[in-house]
Amino acid sequence: MAPSGTESRRVTIHDVARSAGVSRQTVSRALNDKGEIHGSTKQRVLDAALALGYRPSRFARGLVRQDTISVGLVIPDLLNPFFTEVAAAALEAARARGWHVLVYDTADSADEERGTLEVIASQVDAVVGYFSRPEDEIEKLTRGVPVVLIDRERRTDRFSSIRIDGEDGVRAAITHLAAAGHRHIGMLDHAGRAEPSVRHAWFAAATAACGLDAGPVRRADQSVEGGESALAALLAEHPEVSALFTFNDIMAIGALRAARRLGRRVPRDLAVIGFDGLRLGTLVEPPLSTVALDTRSLGALAVEQAGRLLTGGEPLGPDELVVRAELRLRESG
Amino acid sequence: MAPSGTESRRVTIHDVARSAGVSRQTVSRALNDKGEIHGSTKQRVLDAALALGYRPSRFARGLVRQDTISVGLVIPDLLNPFFTEVAAAALEAARARGWHVLVYDTADSADEERGTLEVIASQVDAVVGYFSRPEDEIEKLTRGVPVVLIDRERRTDRFSSIRIDGEDGVRAAITHLAAAGHRHIGMLDHAGRAEPSVRHAWFAAATAACGLDAGPVRRADQSVEGGESALAALLAEHPEVSALFTFNDIMAIGALRAARRLGRRVPRDLAVIGFDGLRLGTLVEPPLSTVALDTRSLGALAVEQAGRLLTGGEPLGPDELVVRAELRLRESG
DNA sequence: TTGAAAGCGATACCAT
DNA sequence: ATGGTATCGCTTTCAA
């Protein structure tokens, strides 16, 4: 018997019970493999359920068995390999706990982010991810759900953040470049927010610490194309620049391309060091040197903390909610 | 007042009602912005809700307002850029419909896939994605939920599949190589299943159609490393091979690397054409020629069909459930 | 404007 | 082994 044709009302446990000539409870027993049920009865119920195309309501079930946990993962752009890696790590950590993950890609758009925030709170037990709008707005929209922010500061009963600490890593990178004789190190920062990024601050501090003048900085879109055109512009204005640090690996890969186009050999004529530590960096030519983040533990940490916030377990403290970056030298610088 | 400290029972609408001195229905009105409520009453309720840290139960709410739709997206490996692209497309299509997407990464593991199948049916309204196990097993485990399979055949009331048709694209690729004078075209197939892949069949048919002898085929892991070592092995046995077609772009990128290591210039000494059309292919050196799939419409199509299966709308027919591949020549071949 | 009562669809507990 | 009843937390009539 095929499942009802058109315009079908939902098949409930009641329908199955009636069809099999038993009570609802018996149906429940049969479906959930509880004992205490006669073999033939069970089979009859199962047959009836199949024939009717019965599917338990996840809502009704969730209401009484309060077990399933779902977390919302908010990502600005899944196609950006960095976020892909974080997402994959979060999925893995969640799976290990038997949690379900609802993924929302906000497409780098403030509107989409707002839309997501509006619906997400009613669908999940905790939220993890990246946001661009003011914390108090996030707080308002997430109404009571625990939130773990990545690369953003906010600590309250309900909010936690994972801090990305690249200070040492960036200093190591700049020190390395300086030791190689580079005097003019430029940077490609990202143009997302109004102010310069924290990574830029690390860069500035590191160059100063090496006794170098502040190198030229150019802000650009957080993409391969952004890095490509920004480096061309930067080099046009500052041909003396012989080394480059970028906000992230994607932009660095764009810079590699621009360098090739401009006839600058890497690392001989231009040393390039990115930030993030993407796997992708090993695939380009030359393999990209980078200040690497452990994206895996980043995602895992976020999920772990969400769990603690959720169960009222002892939340991790600021010192534990940090992911440190470290210099990973390959061939580009 | 901070949300209760330890071991807190769930705060229900009832608690809020009592705390605000009104009935549950009034609370519901206040929270859902229904009219018919006095301004001050509403404010009092809202305050009480906030003070108690009240959050509506998604299960209870879902039970009565049967509106929210969730689909499960099953992906073998989110870090594989091809699947990332499909996932991103599916997320986008789902968002446009206001659906929620639960993502499951099965880590290329049969066990994880089984585990996912066991829980997914009770959490979503429809399932979309990639599976490796036999259809009847999938059917059994998904108990009544509509399923859209990608790159897999199965059509019933409840199952649909999106077919990937690369026949013309592969023929165009091989024809192009033959026209360029290549007589010995090798292939790197993937080693996932027991039999050769469909893509291999297209390859074989295309070489035959061009009047060439069947080229050597080597099976390898579906990864950069897999492609890298497989090409080395293939070339060692068949040094006459001057052109290569691969199961996918990732393997082709591995092949590019191996070629460089072996001192074979691409495309001069070895022409390489991949399959998938990844954005990634534009970043390597030289940019990868490929038989490209429109991953965006692949994901969108899957979601669209899931919607039709779900609402009982007229499902798309086999002719519409196809994504065709086309040759995209860049510089590697 | 507010409240009482009746479900939504399932499971758990207690009888029988 | 099976059925009755209460219950999960919320929204939706329908009265007042």
XYZ file of C-alpha atoms (C1' of nucleotides) in Angstrom:
698
model
C 0.000 0.000 0.000
C 1.497 3.290 -1.036
C 1.548 6.216 1.357
C -1.598 8.267 0.924
C -1.770 10.157 -2.304
C -2.725 13.798 -2.012
C -3.478 16.319 0.686
C -2.778 13.888 3.493
C -3.261 14.804 7.106
C -0.434 13.771 9.348
C -0.486 10.114 10.328
C -0.289 9.899 14.087
C 0.381 7.140 16.513
C -3.322 7.079 17.080
C -4.030 6.111 13.493
C -1.558 3.294 13.708
C -3.107 2.094 16.940
C -6.569 2.027 15.446
C -5.386 0.334 12.300
C -3.594 -2.376 14.270
C -6.400 -2.704 16.765
C -4.292 -1.848 19.794
C -3.724 1.128 22.052
C -1.303 3.961 21.465
C 1.001 2.745 24.176
C 1.365 -0.602 22.524
C 2.323 1.119 19.326
C 4.913 3.101 21.182
C 6.328 -0.079 22.644
C 6.543 -1.777 19.294
C 8.233 1.172 17.656
C 10.759 1.736 20.377
C 11.775 -1.877 20.847
C 10.669 -1.935 24.418
C 10.161 -5.386 25.800
C 6.855 -6.430 27.254
C 5.080 -6.933 24.009
C 3.958 -10.030 22.190
C 5.927 -10.825 19.085
C 2.932 -11.090 16.823
C 1.376 -7.913 18.180
C 4.578 -6.081 17.560
C 4.745 -7.295 14.003
C 1.153 -6.315 13.368
C 1.826 -2.823 14.658
C 4.992 -2.466 12.616
C 3.153 -3.544 9.497
C 0.376 -1.091 10.122
C 2.870 1.712 10.696
C 4.662 0.934 7.477
C 1.439 0.666 5.512
C 0.231 4.003 6.750
C 3.578 5.665 6.207
C 3.722 6.642 9.834
C 6.541 8.827 11.120
C 6.794 9.907 14.730
C 6.694 13.646 15.294
C 10.081 14.880 16.415
C 8.379 17.626 18.344
C 6.093 15.396 20.331
C 8.933 13.043 21.007
C 11.314 15.802 21.957
C 8.742 17.199 24.314
C 8.633 14.144 26.482
C 12.119 12.732 26.050
C 14.185 15.779 26.757
C 17.426 14.508 25.406
C 18.407 15.627 21.925
C 20.734 18.593 21.846
C 21.125 20.883 18.869
C 23.596 23.681 18.411
C 23.533 26.402 15.812
C 26.721 27.148 13.948
C 26.910 30.566 12.343
C 29.514 31.115 9.664
C 30.019 34.177 7.463
C 31.006 32.236 4.376
C 31.336 28.513 4.157
C 33.288 28.795 0.919
C 36.076 30.596 2.708
C 38.381 27.679 3.515
C 39.159 29.004 6.940
C 35.542 28.839 7.976
C 35.177 25.510 6.281
C 37.878 24.136 8.530
C 36.324 25.604 11.641
C 32.934 24.248 10.647
C 34.309 20.798 9.982
C 35.979 20.797 13.376
C 32.799 21.907 15.098
C 30.791 19.227 13.314
C 33.247 16.607 14.420
C 33.183 17.733 18.031
C 29.414 17.827 18.035
C 29.119 14.396 16.503
C 31.338 12.983 19.212
C 28.772 14.199 21.721
C 25.791 13.037 19.751
C 24.606 16.573 19.118
C 22.960 17.894 16.021
C 24.315 20.941 14.260
C 22.258 23.469 12.361
C 24.496 25.430 10.057
C 23.752 28.960 8.924
C 25.829 30.746 6.322
C 25.267 34.454 6.692
C 26.912 35.223 3.368
C 28.963 38.027 4.902
C 25.795 40.056 5.037
C 24.525 42.018 8.016
C 20.945 41.396 6.956
C 21.376 37.668 6.705
C 23.119 37.687 10.043
C 20.201 39.473 11.589
C 17.748 37.114 9.955
C 19.680 34.168 11.301
C 19.780 35.575 14.792
C 16.056 36.099 14.700
C 15.235 32.487 14.049
C 18.127 30.622 15.530
C 17.304 31.098 19.189
C 14.074 29.214 18.828
C 15.709 26.274 17.090
C 18.771 25.374 19.083
C 20.064 24.915 22.578
C 23.242 26.878 22.036
C 24.837 29.073 19.416
C 28.427 29.054 18.260
C 30.094 31.146 15.629
C 31.099 34.402 14.057
C 29.141 37.614 14.260
C 29.790 41.117 13.103
C 27.144 43.149 14.852
C 27.344 44.728 18.319
C 27.286 42.315 21.220
C 24.242 43.818 22.893
C 22.253 43.284 19.747
C 23.336 39.682 19.593
C 22.385 39.387 23.205
C 18.943 40.778 22.594
C 18.212 38.572 19.639
C 19.435 35.324 21.124
C 17.090 35.564 24.093
C 18.588 33.356 26.723
C 20.493 30.883 24.575
C 24.121 30.346 25.514
C 26.420 31.840 22.895
C 30.058 31.185 22.147
C 31.662 33.909 20.074
C 34.774 33.203 18.085
C 37.423 35.885 17.701
C 35.338 38.388 19.598
C 35.256 39.511 23.205
C 32.272 39.072 25.489
C 32.038 37.217 28.745
C 28.895 36.992 30.801
C 26.839 34.188 32.267
C 25.534 33.421 28.870
C 28.311 34.591 26.567
C 31.770 33.171 26.088
C 34.401 33.933 23.555
C 37.291 32.119 22.055
C 40.212 34.435 21.714
C 42.664 34.142 18.889
C 46.104 35.066 20.063
C 48.490 35.567 17.209
C 50.804 37.984 18.921
C 53.693 35.599 19.400
C 53.197 34.001 16.034
C 53.208 37.293 14.194
C 56.254 38.459 16.104
C 58.038 35.266 15.127
C 57.104 35.867 11.502
C 58.324 39.443 11.435
C 61.457 38.534 13.347
C 62.129 35.856 10.796
C 61.737 38.311 7.936
C 63.905 40.902 9.633
C 66.598 38.338 10.261
C 66.523 37.523 6.570
C 67.437 41.109 5.924
C 64.104 42.631 5.040
C 63.834 46.290 6.030
C 60.573 47.168 4.364
C 57.754 44.858 5.296
C 54.305 45.710 4.050
C 50.948 44.425 5.196
C 47.627 43.678 3.579
C 44.923 44.215 6.181
C 41.303 43.418 5.677
C 38.765 46.137 5.099
C 35.800 44.649 6.891
C 35.501 46.965 9.853
C 36.149 50.632 10.355
C 39.304 50.252 12.440
C 42.460 48.367 11.596
C 42.377 44.755 12.689
C 43.970 43.289 15.771
C 46.303 41.424 13.484
C 47.504 44.739 12.204
C 48.268 45.812 15.740
C 50.364 42.689 16.239
C 52.150 43.420 13.007
C 52.884 47.001 13.993
C 54.151 45.962 17.398
C 56.338 43.287 15.903
C 57.965 45.547 13.318
C 58.640 48.107 16.024
C 60.131 45.438 18.254
C 62.466 44.518 15.420
C 63.589 48.080 15.161
C 61.998 48.607 11.765
C 60.012 51.556 10.528
C 56.275 51.013 10.238
C 55.729 49.396 6.868
C 53.021 50.429 4.423
C 49.600 48.940 4.987
C 46.877 48.484 2.448
C 43.358 47.397 3.257
C 41.527 45.043 0.980
C 38.687 42.646 0.581
C 39.159 39.389 2.404
C 39.590 37.295 -0.745
C 42.070 36.103 -3.325
C 41.113 38.922 -5.663
C 41.346 41.428 -2.853
C 44.875 40.350 -2.017
C 45.860 40.303 -5.638
C 44.872 43.846 -6.473
C 45.957 45.227 -3.126
C 49.480 43.956 -3.494
C 49.760 45.426 -6.964
C 48.658 48.789 -5.610
C 50.934 48.576 -2.617
C 53.962 47.712 -4.695
C 53.222 50.499 -7.140
C 53.424 53.011 -4.323
C 56.148 51.305 -2.345
C 58.469 49.424 -4.686
C 61.006 49.124 -1.886
C 58.823 46.612 -0.080
C 60.513 43.228 -0.127
C 58.365 41.285 2.307
C 54.662 41.016 3.000
C 52.451 39.929 5.825
C 48.756 39.468 5.146
C 45.603 39.401 7.224
C 44.909 35.870 6.085
C 46.055 33.111 3.783
C 43.505 33.759 1.100
C 44.785 37.246 0.615
C 48.331 35.937 0.683
C 47.477 33.564 -2.128
C 46.164 36.511 -4.088
C 49.431 38.285 -3.353
C 51.366 35.299 -4.683
C 49.450 35.602 -7.904
C 50.024 39.317 -8.194
C 53.721 38.818 -7.551
C 53.919 36.302 -10.347
C 52.101 38.648 -12.684
C 54.459 41.470 -11.777
C 57.484 39.320 -12.330
C 58.504 39.312 -8.684
C 59.844 35.932 -7.695
C 58.745 34.571 -4.342
C 60.503 34.499 -1.962
C 63.595 35.861 -3.680
C 62.120 39.239 -4.679
C 59.204 39.226 -2.319
C 58.737 37.144 0.788
C 55.125 36.421 1.705
C 53.737 35.209 4.998
C 50.023 34.715 5.537
C 47.855 34.027 8.547
C 45.508 31.088 9.267
C 47.479 28.015 8.296
C 45.061 26.739 5.672
C 45.693 23.374 4.063
C 45.174 25.236 0.849
C 48.472 26.972 1.445
C 50.336 23.752 0.797
C 48.841 23.482 -2.668
C 49.943 26.751 -4.163
C 53.315 27.504 -5.692
C 55.438 28.163 -3.751
C 53.848 26.629 -0.657
C 52.728 29.428 1.599
C 54.493 30.316 4.827
C 51.938 31.287 7.405
C 51.145 32.085 10.982
C 49.023 29.035 11.624
C 45.977 28.636 13.758
C 44.810 25.251 14.907
C 41.353 25.427 13.379
C 40.519 22.002 14.655
C 40.911 22.909 18.273
C 39.235 26.213 17.584
C 36.039 24.476 16.529
C 36.367 21.847 19.222
C 36.902 24.426 21.931
C 33.846 26.386 20.899
C 31.666 23.309 21.026
C 33.139 22.210 24.328
C 32.386 25.529 25.912
C 28.877 25.533 24.478
C 28.395 22.223 26.209
C 29.539 23.549 29.537
C 27.362 26.612 29.292
C 24.499 24.354 28.400
C 24.736 21.810 31.155
C 25.746 24.278 33.797
C 29.081 22.518 34.023
C 32.122 24.476 35.082
C 32.784 26.758 32.108
C 36.284 27.085 30.768
C 38.062 30.237 31.841
C 39.583 32.924 29.632
C 42.993 31.280 29.824
C 41.667 28.085 28.381
C 39.564 29.779 25.734
C 42.517 30.803 23.651
C 43.948 29.494 20.438
C 47.508 30.536 19.835
C 49.019 30.912 16.417
C 52.480 29.791 15.513
C 54.779 30.447 12.617
C 54.818 27.718 10.013
C 57.562 28.288 7.514
C 57.105 26.747 4.116
C 58.641 28.268 1.019
C 57.130 31.649 0.340
C 58.966 33.497 3.062
C 18.381 38.773 38.915
C 20.696 36.211 37.427
C 19.302 33.031 35.924
C 19.083 30.377 38.602
C 22.394 29.056 39.757
C 22.676 25.313 39.851
C 20.617 22.312 38.928
C 17.804 24.412 37.460
C 14.554 22.895 36.314
C 13.308 24.217 33.035
C 11.540 27.558 33.259
C 8.159 27.183 31.608
C 5.534 29.571 30.447
C 3.696 28.651 33.589
C 6.417 30.034 35.808
C 6.411 33.271 33.920
C 2.654 33.504 34.224
C 2.756 33.015 37.946
C 5.579 35.450 38.380
C 3.765 38.110 36.393
C 0.444 37.343 37.989
C -1.327 36.490 34.747
C -2.411 33.370 32.917
C -0.301 31.324 30.537
C -2.253 32.534 27.539
C -1.485 36.113 28.364
C 2.167 35.274 28.489
C 1.902 33.671 25.112
C 0.279 36.794 23.745
C 2.951 39.039 25.118
C 5.766 36.902 23.793
C 4.342 36.500 20.333
C 3.385 40.099 19.774
C -0.250 39.269 19.350
C -2.535 42.211 19.798
C -5.298 42.107 22.391
C -3.117 42.759 25.347
C -2.667 45.755 27.561
C 0.639 47.554 27.114
C 1.560 47.499 30.758
C 0.575 43.869 31.159
C 2.736 42.994 28.233
C 5.704 44.820 29.667
C 5.249 43.146 33.017
C 5.215 39.738 31.384
C 8.261 40.507 29.282
C 10.155 41.646 32.349
C 9.221 38.541 34.257
C 10.296 36.351 31.349
C 13.634 38.072 31.142
C 14.197 37.918 34.884
C 13.493 34.219 34.968
C 15.577 33.509 31.914
C 12.618 31.980 30.183
C 13.001 30.339 26.783
C 10.111 28.756 24.932
C 10.514 25.070 24.205
C 11.019 24.526 20.504
C 9.356 21.160 20.811
C 6.202 22.395 22.418
C 6.005 25.224 19.983
C 6.722 23.029 16.992
C 4.054 20.652 18.120
C 1.286 23.157 17.819
C 2.545 25.441 15.078
C 3.461 22.942 12.439
C 5.518 25.201 10.283
C 9.298 24.987 10.641
C 10.968 22.764 8.106
C 14.344 21.157 8.610
C 16.362 19.190 6.126
C 19.342 16.993 6.805
C 22.381 17.378 4.590
C 24.733 14.423 4.542
C 28.234 14.988 3.226
C 31.147 12.542 3.182
C 33.797 15.148 3.899
C 33.188 18.825 4.298
C 36.878 19.564 3.848
C 36.750 18.228 0.336
C 36.163 21.466 -1.610
C 33.704 19.833 -3.933
C 31.401 18.934 -1.091
C 31.956 22.302 0.482
C 30.602 23.906 -2.643
C 27.604 21.629 -2.777
C 26.904 22.234 0.882
C 27.146 25.979 0.489
C 24.724 25.842 -2.407
C 22.285 23.718 -0.456
C 22.470 26.056 2.517
C 21.736 28.982 0.296
C 18.765 27.317 -1.328
C 17.393 26.286 2.035
C 17.805 29.729 3.499
C 15.843 31.214 0.622
C 12.956 29.003 1.684
C 13.329 29.685 5.364
C 14.351 26.111 6.098
C 16.840 24.938 8.640
C 19.668 22.649 7.646
C 21.245 20.041 9.853
C 24.625 19.108 8.484
C 26.244 15.739 9.034
C 29.788 14.973 7.963
C 30.174 11.235 7.717
C 33.948 11.435 7.489
C 34.022 9.019 4.568
C 33.232 6.272 7.009
C 30.591 3.614 6.590
C 30.072 3.483 10.335
C 29.535 7.191 10.669
C 27.177 7.056 7.738
C 25.158 4.380 9.410
C 25.129 6.296 12.672
C 23.890 9.366 10.869
C 21.162 7.472 9.102
C 20.002 6.046 12.379
C 19.374 9.394 13.982
C 18.648 11.662 11.081
C 15.195 10.415 10.238
C 13.852 11.467 13.597
C 15.288 14.962 13.317
C 14.405 16.257 9.896
C 11.632 16.453 7.365
C 13.784 15.466 4.425
C 17.273 14.185 3.716
C 19.616 15.283 0.973
C 23.111 14.134 0.235
C 25.694 11.528 -0.547
C 25.592 7.949 0.602
C 27.732 4.952 -0.065
C 25.711 2.065 1.264
C 23.082 0.059 -0.622
C 19.851 1.862 -1.366
C 17.610 -0.588 0.406
C 19.539 -0.077 3.573
C 19.189 3.658 3.267
C 15.520 3.122 2.663
C 15.139 1.020 5.757
C 16.966 3.424 8.016
C 15.259 6.576 6.854
C 11.800 5.305 7.686
C 9.456 7.373 5.612
C 11.479 10.537 5.202
C 11.850 11.789 1.641
C 15.410 11.364 0.414
C 17.261 13.028 -2.436
C 20.387 11.157 -3.462
C 23.145 12.931 -5.303
C 25.128 11.092 -7.953
C 23.279 7.886 -7.265
C 20.296 6.216 -8.862
C 17.043 5.533 -7.074
C 13.579 6.689 -7.908
C 10.518 5.788 -5.914
C 7.746 7.713 -4.207
C 10.123 8.683 -1.513
C 13.494 8.627 -3.245
C 14.841 10.903 -5.916
C 18.278 11.256 -7.351
C 20.254 13.944 -9.015
C 22.202 12.538 -11.875
C 25.577 13.870 -12.852
C 26.039 13.639 -16.573
C 29.603 14.214 -17.608
C 29.531 12.196 -20.794
C 29.605 15.115 -23.201
C 32.042 17.065 -21.097
C 34.494 14.216 -20.864
C 34.204 13.532 -24.572
C 34.963 17.191 -25.242
C 38.005 16.958 -22.994
C 39.405 13.865 -24.632
C 38.631 15.198 -28.089
C 40.518 18.326 -27.200
C 43.522 16.338 -26.049
C 43.461 14.125 -29.112
C 43.261 17.147 -31.368
C 46.336 18.510 -29.622
C 48.147 15.393 -30.764
C 48.066 13.257 -27.644
C 47.977 9.541 -28.427
C 48.480 8.161 -24.942
C 46.014 9.520 -22.436
C 46.049 8.058 -18.963
C 43.459 8.276 -16.235
C 43.483 8.430 -12.473
C 40.287 6.834 -11.233
C 39.188 6.773 -7.653
C 39.435 3.645 -5.587
C 36.345 4.055 -3.435
C 34.163 1.281 -4.776
C 34.865 -2.123 -6.159
C 34.061 -1.335 -9.798
C 35.546 1.380 -11.966
C 33.637 4.635 -11.769
C 31.107 5.945 -14.230
C 33.565 8.662 -15.067
C 35.977 5.996 -16.151
C 33.363 4.600 -18.486
C 32.923 8.036 -20.041
C 36.664 8.284 -20.414
C 36.940 4.891 -22.065
C 34.101 5.639 -24.451
C 35.609 8.989 -25.352
C 39.081 7.640 -26.099
C 37.542 4.919 -28.227
C 35.438 7.489 -30.054
C 38.613 9.399 -30.837
C 40.158 6.295 -32.303
C 42.731 5.957 -29.557
C 43.818 2.857 -27.731
C 42.559 2.493 -24.194
C 44.982 4.431 -22.019
C 46.419 3.165 -18.742
C 44.257 3.657 -15.673
C 45.382 3.830 -12.118
C 43.095 3.869 -9.117
C 43.877 6.033 -6.156
C 42.574 7.684 -3.083
C 40.314 10.649 -3.717
C 42.775 13.234 -2.456
C 45.725 15.398 -3.401
C 48.149 12.850 -2.029
C 46.335 10.058 -3.810
C 46.652 11.818 -7.131
C 50.242 12.684 -6.497
C 51.489 9.195 -5.839
C 49.238 7.594 -8.431
C 50.572 9.756 -11.213
C 54.137 8.946 -10.242
C 53.350 5.261 -10.366
C 51.464 5.558 -13.630
C 54.250 7.462 -15.312
C 56.842 4.999 -14.095
C 55.016 2.192 -15.844
C 53.854 4.181 -18.844
C 56.340 6.940 -19.625
C 54.725 7.397 -23.026
C 51.661 8.972 -21.438
C 51.506 12.648 -22.370
C 48.049 13.575 -21.160
C 45.987 12.801 -18.108
C 42.351 12.852 -17.133
C 41.459 12.482 -13.467
C 38.412 11.428 -11.499
C 38.312 14.821 -9.838
C 40.120 18.115 -9.465
C 41.732 17.291 -6.171
C 43.494 14.341 -7.662
C 44.440 16.466 -10.664
C 46.056 18.962 -8.336
C 48.036 16.144 -6.815
C 49.027 15.137 -10.307
C 50.212 18.671 -11.007
C 52.468 18.433 -8.007
C 53.839 15.065 -8.987
C 54.526 16.331 -12.488
C 56.487 19.242 -11.090
C 58.475 16.946 -8.877
C 59.232 14.663 -11.806
C 60.324 17.546 -13.949
C 57.440 17.211 -16.371
C 56.224 20.620 -17.459
C 52.489 21.116 -17.643
C 50.985 21.263 -20.177
C 54.003 20.984 -22.452
C 55.189 17.553 -21.275
C 51.994 16.467 -19.645
C 48.521 17.857 -20.195
C 46.162 17.514 -17.233
C 42.405 17.798 -17.155
C 40.425 17.275 -14.002
C 36.756 16.916 -13.188
C 34.508 19.025 -10.936
C 35.345 22.625 -11.784
C 36.496 23.665 -8.330
C 37.328 27.309 -7.674
C 40.478 25.896 -6.175
C 41.604 24.943 -9.651
C 42.100 28.584 -10.537
C 44.581 29.023 -7.708
C 47.114 26.411 -8.603
C 49.918 26.751 -11.092
C 49.150 26.351 -13.896
C 45.404 26.926 -13.528
C 43.662 23.616 -13.926
C 41.644 22.689 -16.981
C 38.616 20.726 -15.934
C 35.313 19.206 -16.843
C 33.202 21.485 -14.722
C 30.045 20.792 -12.811
C 27.730 23.536 -11.686
C 27.864 22.757 -7.983
C 25.577 25.617 -7.196
C 22.687 24.265 -9.210
C 23.517 20.797 -7.946
C 22.834 21.834 -4.370
C 19.895 23.991 -5.338
C 18.306 21.219 -7.360
C 18.588 18.760 -4.518
C 16.909 21.136 -2.118
C 14.230 22.017 -4.621
C 13.350 18.392 -5.139
C 13.344 17.748 -1.412
C 10.788 20.521 -1.141
C 8.553 18.984 -3.760
C 8.743 15.557 -2.215
C 7.918 17.146 1.076
C 4.907 19.204 0.149
C 3.491 16.673 -2.241
C 4.115 19.127 -5.052
C 4.763 17.835 -8.532
C 8.244 16.311 -8.263
C 10.807 17.091 -10.908
C 11.279 14.342 -13.449
C 14.506 12.535 -14.341
C 15.179 14.915 -17.200
C 15.195 17.879 -14.892
C 17.215 16.164 -12.190
C 20.435 16.249 -14.149
C 23.514 18.371 -13.882
C 25.643 18.363 -17.005
C 29.361 18.921 -16.998
C 31.186 20.988 -19.545
C 34.791 21.391 -20.513
C 36.479 24.429 -19.026
C 39.890 24.962 -20.529
C 42.386 26.848 -18.460
C 46.100 26.275 -18.792
C 46.964 22.782 -17.682
C 45.672 21.022 -20.743
C -8.267 42.790 27.566
C -8.018 38.456 29.936
C -8.711 33.469 31.328
C -10.389 28.538 30.982
C -10.177 24.552 28.401
C -8.940 21.745 24.525
C -5.689 19.968 21.872
C -0.786 19.129 19.280
C 1.646 13.771 19.290
C 4.262 11.253 21.796
C 6.097 8.615 26.276
C 5.987 7.128 31.295
C 3.847 5.330 35.075
C 0.590 2.620 37.083
C -2.988 -0.532 36.781
C -4.901 -4.809 35.112
C 1.444 -8.367 27.671
C -1.741 -4.547 27.289
C -4.484 -0.342 28.237
C -5.783 4.051 30.902
C -4.289 8.376 32.353
C -1.269 12.040 33.288
C 2.157 14.878 31.315
C 5.705 17.367 28.399
C 5.167 23.143 27.117
C 2.912 25.702 24.183
C -0.894 27.874 21.041
C -5.593 28.243 19.692
C -10.376 28.478 20.124
C -14.071 30.227 22.831
C -16.135 32.655 26.927
C -16.290 36.134 30.045
